[in-house]
Amino acid sequence: MAVFTPISEEQLTQHLAQFSLGKLISFVGIAEGVENTNYKLMTEKGPFILTLFERRTRSEDLPFFIAFMKHLHGLGIPCPDVIAATDGREVVSLNGKPAIITSFLEGAWPKHVESFHSAAVGALLGRMHMAAGSFKIKRENAMFLPAWKVLINACAGKTDLLPFLQEELAYLEKNWPAQLPSGAVHADLFPDNVFFTGKNLTGVIDFYFACADTFVYDLMLTLNAWCFEPSGLNKEKAALLLEAYQKERPLTEAEKKSLQFFGRAAAIRIIATRLYDLLHPAAGAKVTPKDPLEYARILKFYQTESLPL
């Protein structure tokens, strides 16, 4: 989450008049995250989240994101419900940006990941991938290898990482595995997108990279985010995450053999967006860029090491 687009109280009051949420009591921007603009709203009907979609989120993709959230919500996955306006619309523009209002999920994301967090997220992801089997809407992954190339090459002349990343892109393109189990995936299940109350996982948010892709790619995006520390891979956390995932959805032998490969792919995907955002910041955005070198270290790990299974 982040704040790229400012809104006034008058604008928001007029916007809320299109919903049955009561009068606006307060609103505050949420500065965490890097992609879209988010505000926490307090109305007479309670708390809600307002999201305005920014540069990487296409309007034509919003029906997929909304349908996927509603599908998972209906199957008991703790994700937000989308609030429709009184005329039935779910996407209603605000300050020139497409916007939605969603239910508010209790809890907070873990600032320090413990082993029980990793296990809980592994189980959640396994349930989400199983639930994807009955979700038939498709959306191609717009943040796939060709997009990584564009973002990385846009940083030419501005970073010493370029040769290292271009060599890795060539390796991935040449060796990409085919015909692995796939379906709708979250594709951004970072700690700041998962809420806990105590040891209980209470919510998963930010579905705006969701797409159809291989499940093991989504698994490794998640594992990289939850199981690496400044000193390297926390093997206990990784083992717990994989064990909990497989209790919900066992990996095939081909998927197990591809974990190291997709660890590399998942790492360079995050390097690409972080490096681009660091070197091409959006004007006026109230957001702190994240360090691409963190994921460069993860990529180097997978170039020589494999995961314990």
mmCIF file with all atom_site columns, N, CA, C and O in Angstrom, residues 19 61-85 88-91 100-103 105 128 131-132 134-137 184 186 204-208 210:
data_model
loop_
_atom_site.group_PDB
_atom_site.id
_atom_site.type_symbol
_atom_site.label_atom_id
_atom_site.label_alt_id
_atom_site.label_comp_id
_atom_site.label_asym_id
_atom_site.label_entity_id
_atom_site.label_seq_id
_atom_site.pdbx_PDB_ins_code
_atom_site.Cartn_x
_atom_site.Cartn_y
_atom_site.Cartn_z
_atom_site.occupancy
_atom_site.B_iso_or_equiv
_atom_site.pdbx_formal_charge
_atom_site.auth_seq_id
_atom_site.auth_comp_id
_atom_site.auth_asym_id
_atom_site.auth_atom_id
_atom_site.pdbx_PDB_model_num
ATOM 1   N N  . PHE A 1 19  ? -22.431 5.331   -2.079  1.00 0.00 ? 19  PHE A N  1
ATOM 2   C CA . PHE A 1 19  ? -22.456 4.064   -1.356  1.00 0.00 ? 19  PHE A CA 1
ATOM 3   C C  . PHE A 1 19  ? -23.396 4.181   -0.152  1.00 0.00 ? 19  PHE A C  1
ATOM 4   O O  . PHE A 1 19  ? -23.762 5.274   0.257   1.00 0.00 ? 19  PHE A O  1
ATOM 5   N N  . ASP A 1 61  ? -8.148  -4.984  -15.956 1.00 0.00 ? 61  ASP A N  1
ATOM 6   C CA . ASP A 1 61  ? -7.840  -6.134  -15.110 1.00 0.00 ? 61  ASP A CA 1
ATOM 7   C C  . ASP A 1 61  ? -8.655  -6.156  -13.814 1.00 0.00 ? 61  ASP A C  1
ATOM 8   O O  . ASP A 1 61  ? -8.690  -7.180  -13.121 1.00 0.00 ? 61  ASP A O  1
ATOM 9   N N  . LEU A 1 62  ? -9.298  -5.054  -13.478 1.00 0.00 ? 62  LEU A N  1
ATOM 10  C CA . LEU A 1 62  ? -9.988  -4.973  -12.197 1.00 0.00 ? 62  LEU A CA 1
ATOM 11  C C  . LEU A 1 62  ? -11.104 -6.008  -12.036 1.00 0.00 ? 62  LEU A C  1
ATOM 12  O O  . LEU A 1 62  ? -11.266 -6.567  -10.945 1.00 0.00 ? 62  LEU A O  1
ATOM 13  N N  . PRO A 1 63  ? -11.898 -6.305  -13.083 1.00 0.00 ? 63  PRO A N  1
ATOM 14  C CA . PRO A 1 63  ? -12.918 -7.353  -12.902 1.00 0.00 ? 63  PRO A CA 1
ATOM 15  C C  . PRO A 1 63  ? -12.328 -8.699  -12.474 1.00 0.00 ? 63  PRO A C  1
ATOM 16  O O  . PRO A 1 63  ? -12.938 -9.419  -11.672 1.00 0.00 ? 63  PRO A O  1
ATOM 17  N N  . PHE A 1 64  ? -11.137 -9.043  -12.992 1.00 0.00 ? 64  PHE A N  1
ATOM 18  C CA . PHE A 1 64  ? -10.491 -10.289 -12.576 1.00 0.00 ? 64  PHE A CA 1
ATOM 19  C C  . PHE A 1 64  ? -10.125 -10.239 -11.099 1.00 0.00 ? 64  PHE A C  1
ATOM 20  O O  . PHE A 1 64  ? -10.415 -11.173 -10.341 1.00 0.00 ? 64  PHE A O  1
ATOM 21  N N  . PHE A 1 65  ? -9.475  -9.161  -10.670 1.00 0.00 ? 65  PHE A N  1
ATOM 22  C CA . PHE A 1 65  ? -9.060  -9.052  -9.268  1.00 0.00 ? 65  PHE A CA 1
ATOM 23  C C  . PHE A 1 65  ? -10.266 -9.128  -8.334  1.00 0.00 ? 65  PHE A C  1
ATOM 24  O O  . PHE A 1 65  ? -10.232 -9.828  -7.313  1.00 0.00 ? 65  PHE A O  1
ATOM 25  N N  . ILE A 1 66  ? -11.321 -8.414  -8.687  1.00 0.00 ? 66  ILE A N  1
ATOM 26  C CA . ILE A 1 66  ? -12.515 -8.391  -7.840  1.00 0.00 ? 66  ILE A CA 1
ATOM 27  C C  . ILE A 1 66  ? -13.168 -9.766  -7.796  1.00 0.00 ? 66  ILE A C  1
ATOM 28  O O  . ILE A 1 66  ? -13.542 -10.262 -6.722  1.00 0.00 ? 66  ILE A O  1
ATOM 29  N N  . ALA A 1 67  ? -13.288 -10.411 -8.957  1.00 0.00 ? 67  ALA A N  1
ATOM 30  C CA . ALA A 1 67  ? -13.911 -11.741 -9.005  1.00 0.00 ? 67  ALA A CA 1
ATOM 31  C C  . ALA A 1 67  ? -13.104 -12.767 -8.208  1.00 0.00 ? 67  ALA A C  1
ATOM 32  O O  . ALA A 1 67  ? -13.673 -13.627 -7.526  1.00 0.00 ? 67  ALA A O  1
ATOM 33  N N  . PHE A 1 68  ? -11.764 -12.679 -8.283  1.00 0.00 ? 68  PHE A N  1
ATOM 34  C CA . PHE A 1 68  ? -10.920 -13.629 -7.560  1.00 0.00 ? 68  PHE A CA 1
ATOM 35  C C  . PHE A 1 68  ? -11.064 -13.435 -6.056  1.00 0.00 ? 68  PHE A C  1
ATOM 36  O O  . PHE A 1 68  ? -11.188 -14.399 -5.294  1.00 0.00 ? 68  PHE A O  1
ATOM 37  N N  . MET A 1 69  ? -11.072 -12.187 -5.604  1.00 0.00 ? 69  MET A N  1
ATOM 38  C CA . MET A 1 69  ? -11.272 -11.932 -4.175  1.00 0.00 ? 69  MET A CA 1
ATOM 39  C C  . MET A 1 69  ? -12.625 -12.446 -3.713  1.00 0.00 ? 69  MET A C  1
ATOM 40  O O  . MET A 1 69  ? -12.730 -13.092 -2.663  1.00 0.00 ? 69  MET A O  1
ATOM 41  N N  . LYS A 1 70  ? -13.657 -12.187 -4.485  1.00 0.00 ? 70  LYS A N  1
ATOM 42  C CA . LYS A 1 70  ? -14.997 -12.646 -4.109  1.00 0.00 ? 70  LYS A CA 1
ATOM 43  C C  . LYS A 1 70  ? -15.069 -14.174 -4.094  1.00 0.00 ? 70  LYS A C  1
ATOM 44  O O  . LYS A 1 70  ? -15.721 -14.768 -3.223  1.00 0.00 ? 70  LYS A O  1
ATOM 45  N N  . HIS A 1 71  ? -14.403 -14.812 -5.044  1.00 0.00 ? 71  HIS A N  1
ATOM 46  C CA . HIS A 1 71  ? -14.368 -16.277 -5.097  1.00 0.00 ? 71  HIS A CA 1
ATOM 47  C C  . HIS A 1 71  ? -13.720 -16.848 -3.839  1.00 0.00 ? 71  HIS A C  1
ATOM 48  O O  . HIS A 1 71  ? -14.276 -17.740 -3.186  1.00 0.00 ? 71  HIS A O  1
ATOM 49  N N  . LEU A 1 72  ? -12.561 -16.324 -3.484  1.00 0.00 ? 72  LEU A N  1
ATOM 50  C CA . LEU A 1 72  ? -11.857 -16.815 -2.303  1.00 0.00 ? 72  LEU A CA 1
ATOM 51  C C  . LEU A 1 72  ? -12.629 -16.501 -1.025  1.00 0.00 ? 72  LEU A C  1
ATOM 52  O O  . LEU A 1 72  ? -12.726 -17.334 -0.121  1.00 0.00 ? 72  LEU A O  1
ATOM 53  N N  . HIS A 1 73  ? -13.173 -15.275 -0.955  1.00 0.00 ? 73  HIS A N  1
ATOM 54  C CA . HIS A 1 73  ? -13.968 -14.875 0.211   1.00 0.00 ? 73  HIS A CA 1
ATOM 55  C C  . HIS A 1 73  ? -15.135 -15.839 0.407   1.00 0.00 ? 73  HIS A C  1
ATOM 56  O O  . HIS A 1 73  ? -15.437 -16.252 1.542   1.00 0.00 ? 73  HIS A O  1
ATOM 57  N N  . GLY A 1 74  ? -15.775 -16.237 -0.686  1.00 0.00 ? 74  GLY A N  1
ATOM 58  C CA . GLY A 1 74  ? -16.899 -17.156 -0.616  1.00 0.00 ? 74  GLY A CA 1
ATOM 59  C C  . GLY A 1 74  ? -16.522 -18.555 -0.174  1.00 0.00 ? 74  GLY A C  1
ATOM 60  O O  . GLY A 1 74  ? -17.378 -19.303 0.321   1.00 0.00 ? 74  GLY A O  1
ATOM 61  N N  . LEU A 1 75  ? -15.246 -18.912 -0.340  1.00 0.00 ? 75  LEU A N  1
ATOM 62  C CA . LEU A 1 75  ? -14.769 -20.238 0.072   1.00 0.00 ? 75  LEU A CA 1
ATOM 63  C C  . LEU A 1 75  ? -14.084 -20.204 1.438   1.00 0.00 ? 75  LEU A C  1
ATOM 64  O O  . LEU A 1 75  ? -13.437 -21.169 1.829   1.00 0.00 ? 75  LEU A O  1
ATOM 65  N N  . GLY A 1 76  ? -14.213 -19.097 2.141   1.00 0.00 ? 76  GLY A N  1
ATOM 66  C CA . GLY A 1 76  ? -13.701 -19.029 3.501   1.00 0.00 ? 76  GLY A CA 1
ATOM 67  C C  . GLY A 1 76  ? -12.277 -18.556 3.640   1.00 0.00 ? 76  GLY A C  1
ATOM 68  O O  . GLY A 1 76  ? -11.734 -18.546 4.753   1.00 0.00 ? 76  GLY A O  1
ATOM 69  N N  . ILE A 1 77  ? -11.642 -18.134 2.536   1.00 0.00 ? 77  ILE A N  1
ATOM 70  C CA . ILE A 1 77  ? -10.312 -17.538 2.628   1.00 0.00 ? 77  ILE A CA 1
ATOM 71  C C  . ILE A 1 77  ? -10.494 -16.124 3.188   1.00 0.00 ? 77  ILE A C  1
ATOM 72  O O  . ILE A 1 77  ? -11.326 -15.355 2.693   1.00 0.00 ? 77  ILE A O  1
ATOM 73  N N  . PRO A 1 78  ? -9.732  -15.733 4.216   1.00 0.00 ? 78  PRO A N  1
ATOM 74  C CA . PRO A 1 78  ? -9.967  -14.439 4.858   1.00 0.00 ? 78  PRO A CA 1
ATOM 75  C C  . PRO A 1 78  ? -9.410  -13.265 4.061   1.00 0.00 ? 78  PRO A C  1
ATOM 76  O O  . PRO A 1 78  ? -8.397  -12.656 4.416   1.00 0.00 ? 78  PRO A O  1
ATOM 77  N N  . CYS A 1 79  ? -10.086 -12.932 2.962   1.00 0.00 ? 79  CYS A N  1
ATOM 78  C CA . CYS A 1 79  ? -9.675  -11.788 2.150   1.00 0.00 ? 79  CYS A CA 1
ATOM 79  C C  . CYS A 1 79  ? -10.817 -10.782 2.103   1.00 0.00 ? 79  CYS A C  1
ATOM 80  O O  . CYS A 1 79  ? -11.955 -11.097 2.461   1.00 0.00 ? 79  CYS A O  1
ATOM 81  N N  . PRO A 1 80  ? -10.551 -9.544  1.669   1.00 0.00 ? 80  PRO A N  1
ATOM 82  C CA . PRO A 1 80  ? -11.582 -8.508  1.722   1.00 0.00 ? 80  PRO A CA 1
ATOM 83  C C  . PRO A 1 80  ? -12.753 -8.791  0.784   1.00 0.00 ? 80  PRO A C  1
ATOM 84  O O  . PRO A 1 80  ? -12.591 -9.413  -0.280  1.00 0.00 ? 80  PRO A O  1
ATOM 85  N N  . ASP A 1 81  ? -13.917 -8.321  1.177   1.00 0.00 ? 81  ASP A N  1
ATOM 86  C CA . ASP A 1 81  ? -15.077 -8.308  0.298   1.00 0.00 ? 81  ASP A CA 1
ATOM 87  C C  . ASP A 1 81  ? -15.140 -6.930  -0.352  1.00 0.00 ? 81  ASP A C  1
ATOM 88  O O  . ASP A 1 81  ? -14.773 -5.920  0.265   1.00 0.00 ? 81  ASP A O  1
ATOM 89  N N  . VAL A 1 82  ? -15.562 -6.875  -1.600  1.00 0.00 ? 82  VAL A N  1
ATOM 90  C CA . VAL A 1 82  ? -15.651 -5.607  -2.325  1.00 0.00 ? 82  VAL A CA 1
ATOM 91  C C  . VAL A 1 82  ? -17.053 -5.033  -2.147  1.00 0.00 ? 82  VAL A C  1
ATOM 92  O O  . VAL A 1 82  ? -18.049 -5.723  -2.348  1.00 0.00 ? 82  VAL A O  1
ATOM 93  N N  . ILE A 1 83  ? -17.124 -3.766  -1.762  1.00 0.00 ? 83  ILE A N  1
ATOM 94  C CA . ILE A 1 83  ? -18.397 -3.099  -1.480  1.00 0.00 ? 83  ILE A CA 1
ATOM 95  C C  . ILE A 1 83  ? -18.911 -2.428  -2.751  1.00 0.00 ? 83  ILE A C  1
ATOM 96  O O  . ILE A 1 83  ? -18.211 -1.593  -3.339  1.00 0.00 ? 83  ILE A O  1
ATOM 97  N N  . ALA A 1 84  ? -20.112 -2.784  -3.163  1.00 0.00 ? 84  ALA A N  1
ATOM 98  C CA . ALA A 1 84  ? -20.701 -2.194  -4.363  1.00 0.00 ? 84  ALA A CA 1
ATOM 99  C C  . ALA A 1 84  ? -21.398 -0.871  -4.032  1.00 0.00 ? 84  ALA A C  1
ATOM 100 O O  . ALA A 1 84  ? -21.921 -0.689  -2.922  1.00 0.00 ? 84  ALA A O  1
ATOM 101 N N  . ALA A 1 85  ? -21.401 0.040   -5.000  1.00 0.00 ? 85  ALA A N  1
ATOM 102 C CA . ALA A 1 85  ? -22.159 1.279   -4.861  1.00 0.00 ? 85  ALA A CA 1
ATOM 103 C C  . ALA A 1 85  ? -23.651 0.976   -4.947  1.00 0.00 ? 85  ALA A C  1
ATOM 104 O O  . ALA A 1 85  ? -24.063 -0.145  -5.288  1.00 0.00 ? 85  ALA A O  1
ATOM 105 N N  . GLY A 1 88  ? -24.830 -0.623  -8.033  1.00 0.00 ? 88  GLY A N  1
ATOM 106 C CA . GLY A 1 88  ? -24.276 -1.931  -8.358  1.00 0.00 ? 88  GLY A CA 1
ATOM 107 C C  . GLY A 1 88  ? -22.842 -1.921  -8.840  1.00 0.00 ? 88  GLY A C  1
ATOM 108 O O  . GLY A 1 88  ? -22.209 -2.988  -8.930  1.00 0.00 ? 88  GLY A O  1
ATOM 109 N N  . ARG A 1 89  ? -22.298 -0.759  -9.147  1.00 0.00 ? 89  ARG A N  1
ATOM 110 C CA . ARG A 1 89  ? -20.907 -0.711  -9.616  1.00 0.00 ? 89  ARG A CA 1
ATOM 111 C C  . ARG A 1 89  ? -19.940 -0.997  -8.472  1.00 0.00 ? 89  ARG A C  1
ATOM 112 O O  . ARG A 1 89  ? -20.144 -0.549  -7.342  1.00 0.00 ? 89  ARG A O  1
ATOM 113 N N  . GLU A 1 90  ? -18.884 -1.736  -8.789  1.00 0.00 ? 90  GLU A N  1
ATOM 114 C CA . GLU A 1 90  ? -17.837 -2.008  -7.804  1.00 0.00 ? 90  GLU A CA 1
ATOM 115 C C  . GLU A 1 90  ? -16.632 -1.102  -8.010  1.00 0.00 ? 90  GLU A C  1
ATOM 116 O O  . GLU A 1 90  ? -15.920 -0.787  -7.053  1.00 0.00 ? 90  GLU A O  1
ATOM 117 N N  . VAL A 1 91  ? -16.387 -0.667  -9.233  1.00 0.00 ? 91  VAL A N  1
ATOM 118 C CA . VAL A 1 91  ? -15.304 0.266   -9.552  1.00 0.00 ? 91  VAL A CA 1
ATOM 119 C C  . VAL A 1 91  ? -15.920 1.632   -9.832  1.00 0.00 ? 91  VAL A C  1
ATOM 120 O O  . VAL A 1 91  ? -16.700 1.785   -10.779 1.00 0.00 ? 91  VAL A O  1
ATOM 121 N N  . ILE A 1 100 ? -11.888 1.281   -5.672  1.00 0.00 ? 100 ILE A N  1
ATOM 122 C CA . ILE A 1 100 ? -12.832 0.369   -5.030  1.00 0.00 ? 100 ILE A CA 1
ATOM 123 C C  . ILE A 1 100 ? -12.780 0.590   -3.520  1.00 0.00 ? 100 ILE A C  1
ATOM 124 O O  . ILE A 1 100 ? -11.793 1.113   -2.983  1.00 0.00 ? 100 ILE A O  1
ATOM 125 N N  . ILE A 1 101 ? -13.853 0.186   -2.858  1.00 0.00 ? 101 ILE A N  1
ATOM 126 C CA . ILE A 1 101 ? -13.907 0.168   -1.400  1.00 0.00 ? 101 ILE A CA 1
ATOM 127 C C  . ILE A 1 101 ? -14.082 -1.284  -0.966  1.00 0.00 ? 101 ILE A C  1
ATOM 128 O O  . ILE A 1 101 ? -14.919 -2.012  -1.511  1.00 0.00 ? 101 ILE A O  1
ATOM 129 N N  . THR A 1 102 ? -13.273 -1.712  -0.011  1.00 0.00 ? 102 THR A N  1
ATOM 130 C CA . THR A 1 102 ? -13.357 -3.076  0.486   1.00 0.00 ? 102 THR A CA 1
ATOM 131 C C  . THR A 1 102 ? -13.571 -3.093  1.992   1.00 0.00 ? 102 THR A C  1
ATOM 132 O O  . THR A 1 102 ? -13.330 -2.098  2.686   1.00 0.00 ? 102 THR A O  1
ATOM 133 N N  . SER A 1 103 ? -14.015 -4.240  2.469   1.00 0.00 ? 103 SER A N  1
ATOM 134 C CA . SER A 1 103 ? -14.180 -4.420  3.905   1.00 0.00 ? 103 SER A CA 1
ATOM 135 C C  . SER A 1 103 ? -12.826 -4.331  4.598   1.00 0.00 ? 103 SER A C  1
ATOM 136 O O  . SER A 1 103 ? -11.776 -4.572  3.991   1.00 0.00 ? 103 SER A O  1
ATOM 137 N N  . LEU A 1 105 ? -10.125 -5.614  7.341   1.00 0.00 ? 105 LEU A N  1
ATOM 138 C CA . LEU A 1 105 ? -9.738  -6.843  8.031   1.00 0.00 ? 105 LEU A CA 1
ATOM 139 C C  . LEU A 1 105 ? -8.974  -6.500  9.303   1.00 0.00 ? 105 LEU A C  1
ATOM 140 O O  . LEU A 1 105 ? -8.057  -5.689  9.282   1.00 0.00 ? 105 LEU A O  1
ATOM 141 N N  . MET A 1 128 ? -5.398  -21.488 -0.873  1.00 0.00 ? 128 MET A N  1
ATOM 142 C CA . MET A 1 128 ? -5.712  -20.597 -1.992  1.00 0.00 ? 128 MET A CA 1
ATOM 143 C C  . MET A 1 128 ? -5.496  -21.292 -3.334  1.00 0.00 ? 128 MET A C  1
ATOM 144 O O  . MET A 1 128 ? -6.302  -21.140 -4.259  1.00 0.00 ? 128 MET A O  1
ATOM 145 N N  . ALA A 1 131 ? -8.313  -23.671 -3.883  1.00 0.00 ? 131 ALA A N  1
ATOM 146 C CA . ALA A 1 131 ? -9.531  -22.929 -4.227  1.00 0.00 ? 131 ALA A CA 1
ATOM 147 C C  . ALA A 1 131 ? -9.484  -22.430 -5.669  1.00 0.00 ? 131 ALA A C  1
ATOM 148 O O  . ALA A 1 131 ? -10.524 -22.262 -6.311  1.00 0.00 ? 131 ALA A O  1
ATOM 149 N N  . ALA A 1 132 ? -8.290  -22.198 -6.195  1.00 0.00 ? 132 ALA A N  1
ATOM 150 C CA . ALA A 1 132 ? -8.152  -21.699 -7.562  1.00 0.00 ? 132 ALA A CA 1
ATOM 151 C C  . ALA A 1 132 ? -8.663  -22.704 -8.582  1.00 0.00 ? 132 ALA A C  1
ATOM 152 O O  . ALA A 1 132 ? -9.003  -22.324 -9.714  1.00 0.00 ? 132 ALA A O  1
ATOM 153 N N  . SER A 1 134 ? -11.446 -24.097 -8.822  1.00 0.00 ? 134 SER A N  1
ATOM 154 C CA . SER A 1 134 ? -12.835 -23.839 -9.220  1.00 0.00 ? 134 SER A CA 1
ATOM 155 C C  . SER A 1 134 ? -13.051 -22.408 -9.704  1.00 0.00 ? 134 SER A C  1
ATOM 156 O O  . SER A 1 134 ? -14.195 -21.977 -9.866  1.00 0.00 ? 134 SER A O  1
ATOM 157 N N  . PHE A 1 135 ? -11.961 -21.684 -9.935  1.00 0.00 ? 135 PHE A N  1
ATOM 158 C CA . PHE A 1 135 ? -12.045 -20.316 -10.449 1.00 0.00 ? 135 PHE A CA 1
ATOM 159 C C  . PHE A 1 135 ? -11.641 -20.350 -11.918 1.00 0.00 ? 135 PHE A C  1
ATOM 160 O O  . PHE A 1 135 ? -10.487 -20.647 -12.242 1.00 0.00 ? 135 PHE A O  1
ATOM 161 N N  . LYS A 1 136 ? -12.557 -20.054 -12.809 1.00 0.00 ? 136 LYS A N  1
ATOM 162 C CA . LYS A 1 136 ? -12.339 -20.297 -14.235 1.00 0.00 ? 136 LYS A CA 1
ATOM 163 C C  . LYS A 1 136 ? -11.943 -19.064 -15.037 1.00 0.00 ? 136 LYS A C  1
ATOM 164 O O  . LYS A 1 136 ? -11.618 -19.169 -16.214 1.00 0.00 ? 136 LYS A O  1
ATOM 165 N N  . ILE A 1 137 ? -11.959 -17.879 -14.422 1.00 0.00 ? 137 ILE A N  1
ATOM 166 C CA . ILE A 1 137 ? -11.583 -16.675 -15.159 1.00 0.00 ? 137 ILE A CA 1
ATOM 167 C C  . ILE A 1 137 ? -10.059 -16.625 -15.301 1.00 0.00 ? 137 ILE A C  1
ATOM 168 O O  . ILE A 1 137 ? -9.336  -16.973 -14.364 1.00 0.00 ? 137 ILE A O  1
ATOM 169 N N  . ALA A 1 184 ? -5.144  -19.588 -10.880 1.00 0.00 ? 184 ALA A N  1
ATOM 170 C CA . ALA A 1 184 ? -5.100  -18.226 -10.357 1.00 0.00 ? 184 ALA A CA 1
ATOM 171 C C  . ALA A 1 184 ? -4.234  -18.183 -9.102  1.00 0.00 ? 184 ALA A C  1
ATOM 172 O O  . ALA A 1 184 ? -4.390  -19.010 -8.206  1.00 0.00 ? 184 ALA A O  1
ATOM 173 N N  . HIS A 1 186 ? -1.950  -15.460 -6.189  1.00 0.00 ? 186 HIS A N  1
ATOM 174 C CA . HIS A 1 186 ? -1.890  -14.124 -5.598  1.00 0.00 ? 186 HIS A CA 1
ATOM 175 C C  . HIS A 1 186 ? -0.741  -13.315 -6.181  1.00 0.00 ? 186 HIS A C  1
ATOM 176 O O  . HIS A 1 186 ? -0.885  -12.151 -6.527  1.00 0.00 ? 186 HIS A O  1
ATOM 177 N N  . VAL A 1 204 ? -5.781  -11.724 4.270   1.00 0.00 ? 204 VAL A N  1
ATOM 178 C CA . VAL A 1 204 ? -4.828  -11.565 3.175   1.00 0.00 ? 204 VAL A CA 1
ATOM 179 C C  . VAL A 1 204 ? -5.398  -10.501 2.242   1.00 0.00 ? 204 VAL A C  1
ATOM 180 O O  . VAL A 1 204 ? -6.585  -10.510 1.906   1.00 0.00 ? 204 VAL A O  1
ATOM 181 N N  . ILE A 1 205 ? -4.556  -9.555  1.836   1.00 0.00 ? 205 ILE A N  1
ATOM 182 C CA . ILE A 1 205 ? -5.005  -8.414  1.049   1.00 0.00 ? 205 ILE A CA 1
ATOM 183 C C  . ILE A 1 205 ? -4.146  -8.241  -0.203  1.00 0.00 ? 205 ILE A C  1
ATOM 184 O O  . ILE A 1 205 ? -3.243  -9.034  -0.466  1.00 0.00 ? 205 ILE A O  1
ATOM 185 N N  . ASP A 1 206 ? -4.454  -7.186  -0.960  1.00 0.00 ? 206 ASP A N  1
ATOM 186 C CA . ASP A 1 206 ? -3.641  -6.718  -2.089  1.00 0.00 ? 206 ASP A CA 1
ATOM 187 C C  . ASP A 1 206 ? -3.505  -7.785  -3.181  1.00 0.00 ? 206 ASP A C  1
ATOM 188 O O  . ASP A 1 206 ? -2.441  -8.352  -3.398  1.00 0.00 ? 206 ASP A O  1
ATOM 189 N N  . PHE A 1 207 ? -4.601  -8.004  -3.892  1.00 0.00 ? 207 PHE A N  1
ATOM 190 C CA . PHE A 1 207 ? -4.654  -9.017  -4.947  1.00 0.00 ? 207 PHE A CA 1
ATOM 191 C C  . PHE A 1 207 ? -4.346  -8.435  -6.326  1.00 0.00 ? 207 PHE A C  1
ATOM 192 O O  . PHE A 1 207 ? -4.683  -9.052  -7.326  1.00 0.00 ? 207 PHE A O  1
ATOM 193 N N  . TYR A 1 208 ? -3.664  -7.298  -6.409  1.00 0.00 ? 208 TYR A N  1
ATOM 194 C CA . TYR A 1 208 ? -3.594  -6.565  -7.660  1.00 0.00 ? 208 TYR A CA 1
ATOM 195 C C  . TYR A 1 208 ? -2.415  -6.957  -8.545  1.00 0.00 ? 208 TYR A C  1
ATOM 196 O O  . TYR A 1 208 ? -2.135  -6.296  -9.548  1.00 0.00 ? 208 TYR A O  1
ATOM 197 N N  . ALA A 1 210 ? -2.563  -10.472 -8.933  1.00 0.00 ? 210 ALA A N  1
ATOM 198 C CA . ALA A 1 210 ? -3.123  -11.808 -9.146  1.00 0.00 ? 210 ALA A CA 1
ATOM 199 C C  . ALA A 1 210 ? -3.261  -12.100 -10.638 1.00 0.00 ? 210 ALA A C  1
ATOM 200 O O  . ALA A 1 210 ? -3.552  -11.212 -11.445 1.00 0.00 ? 210 ALA A O  1
#
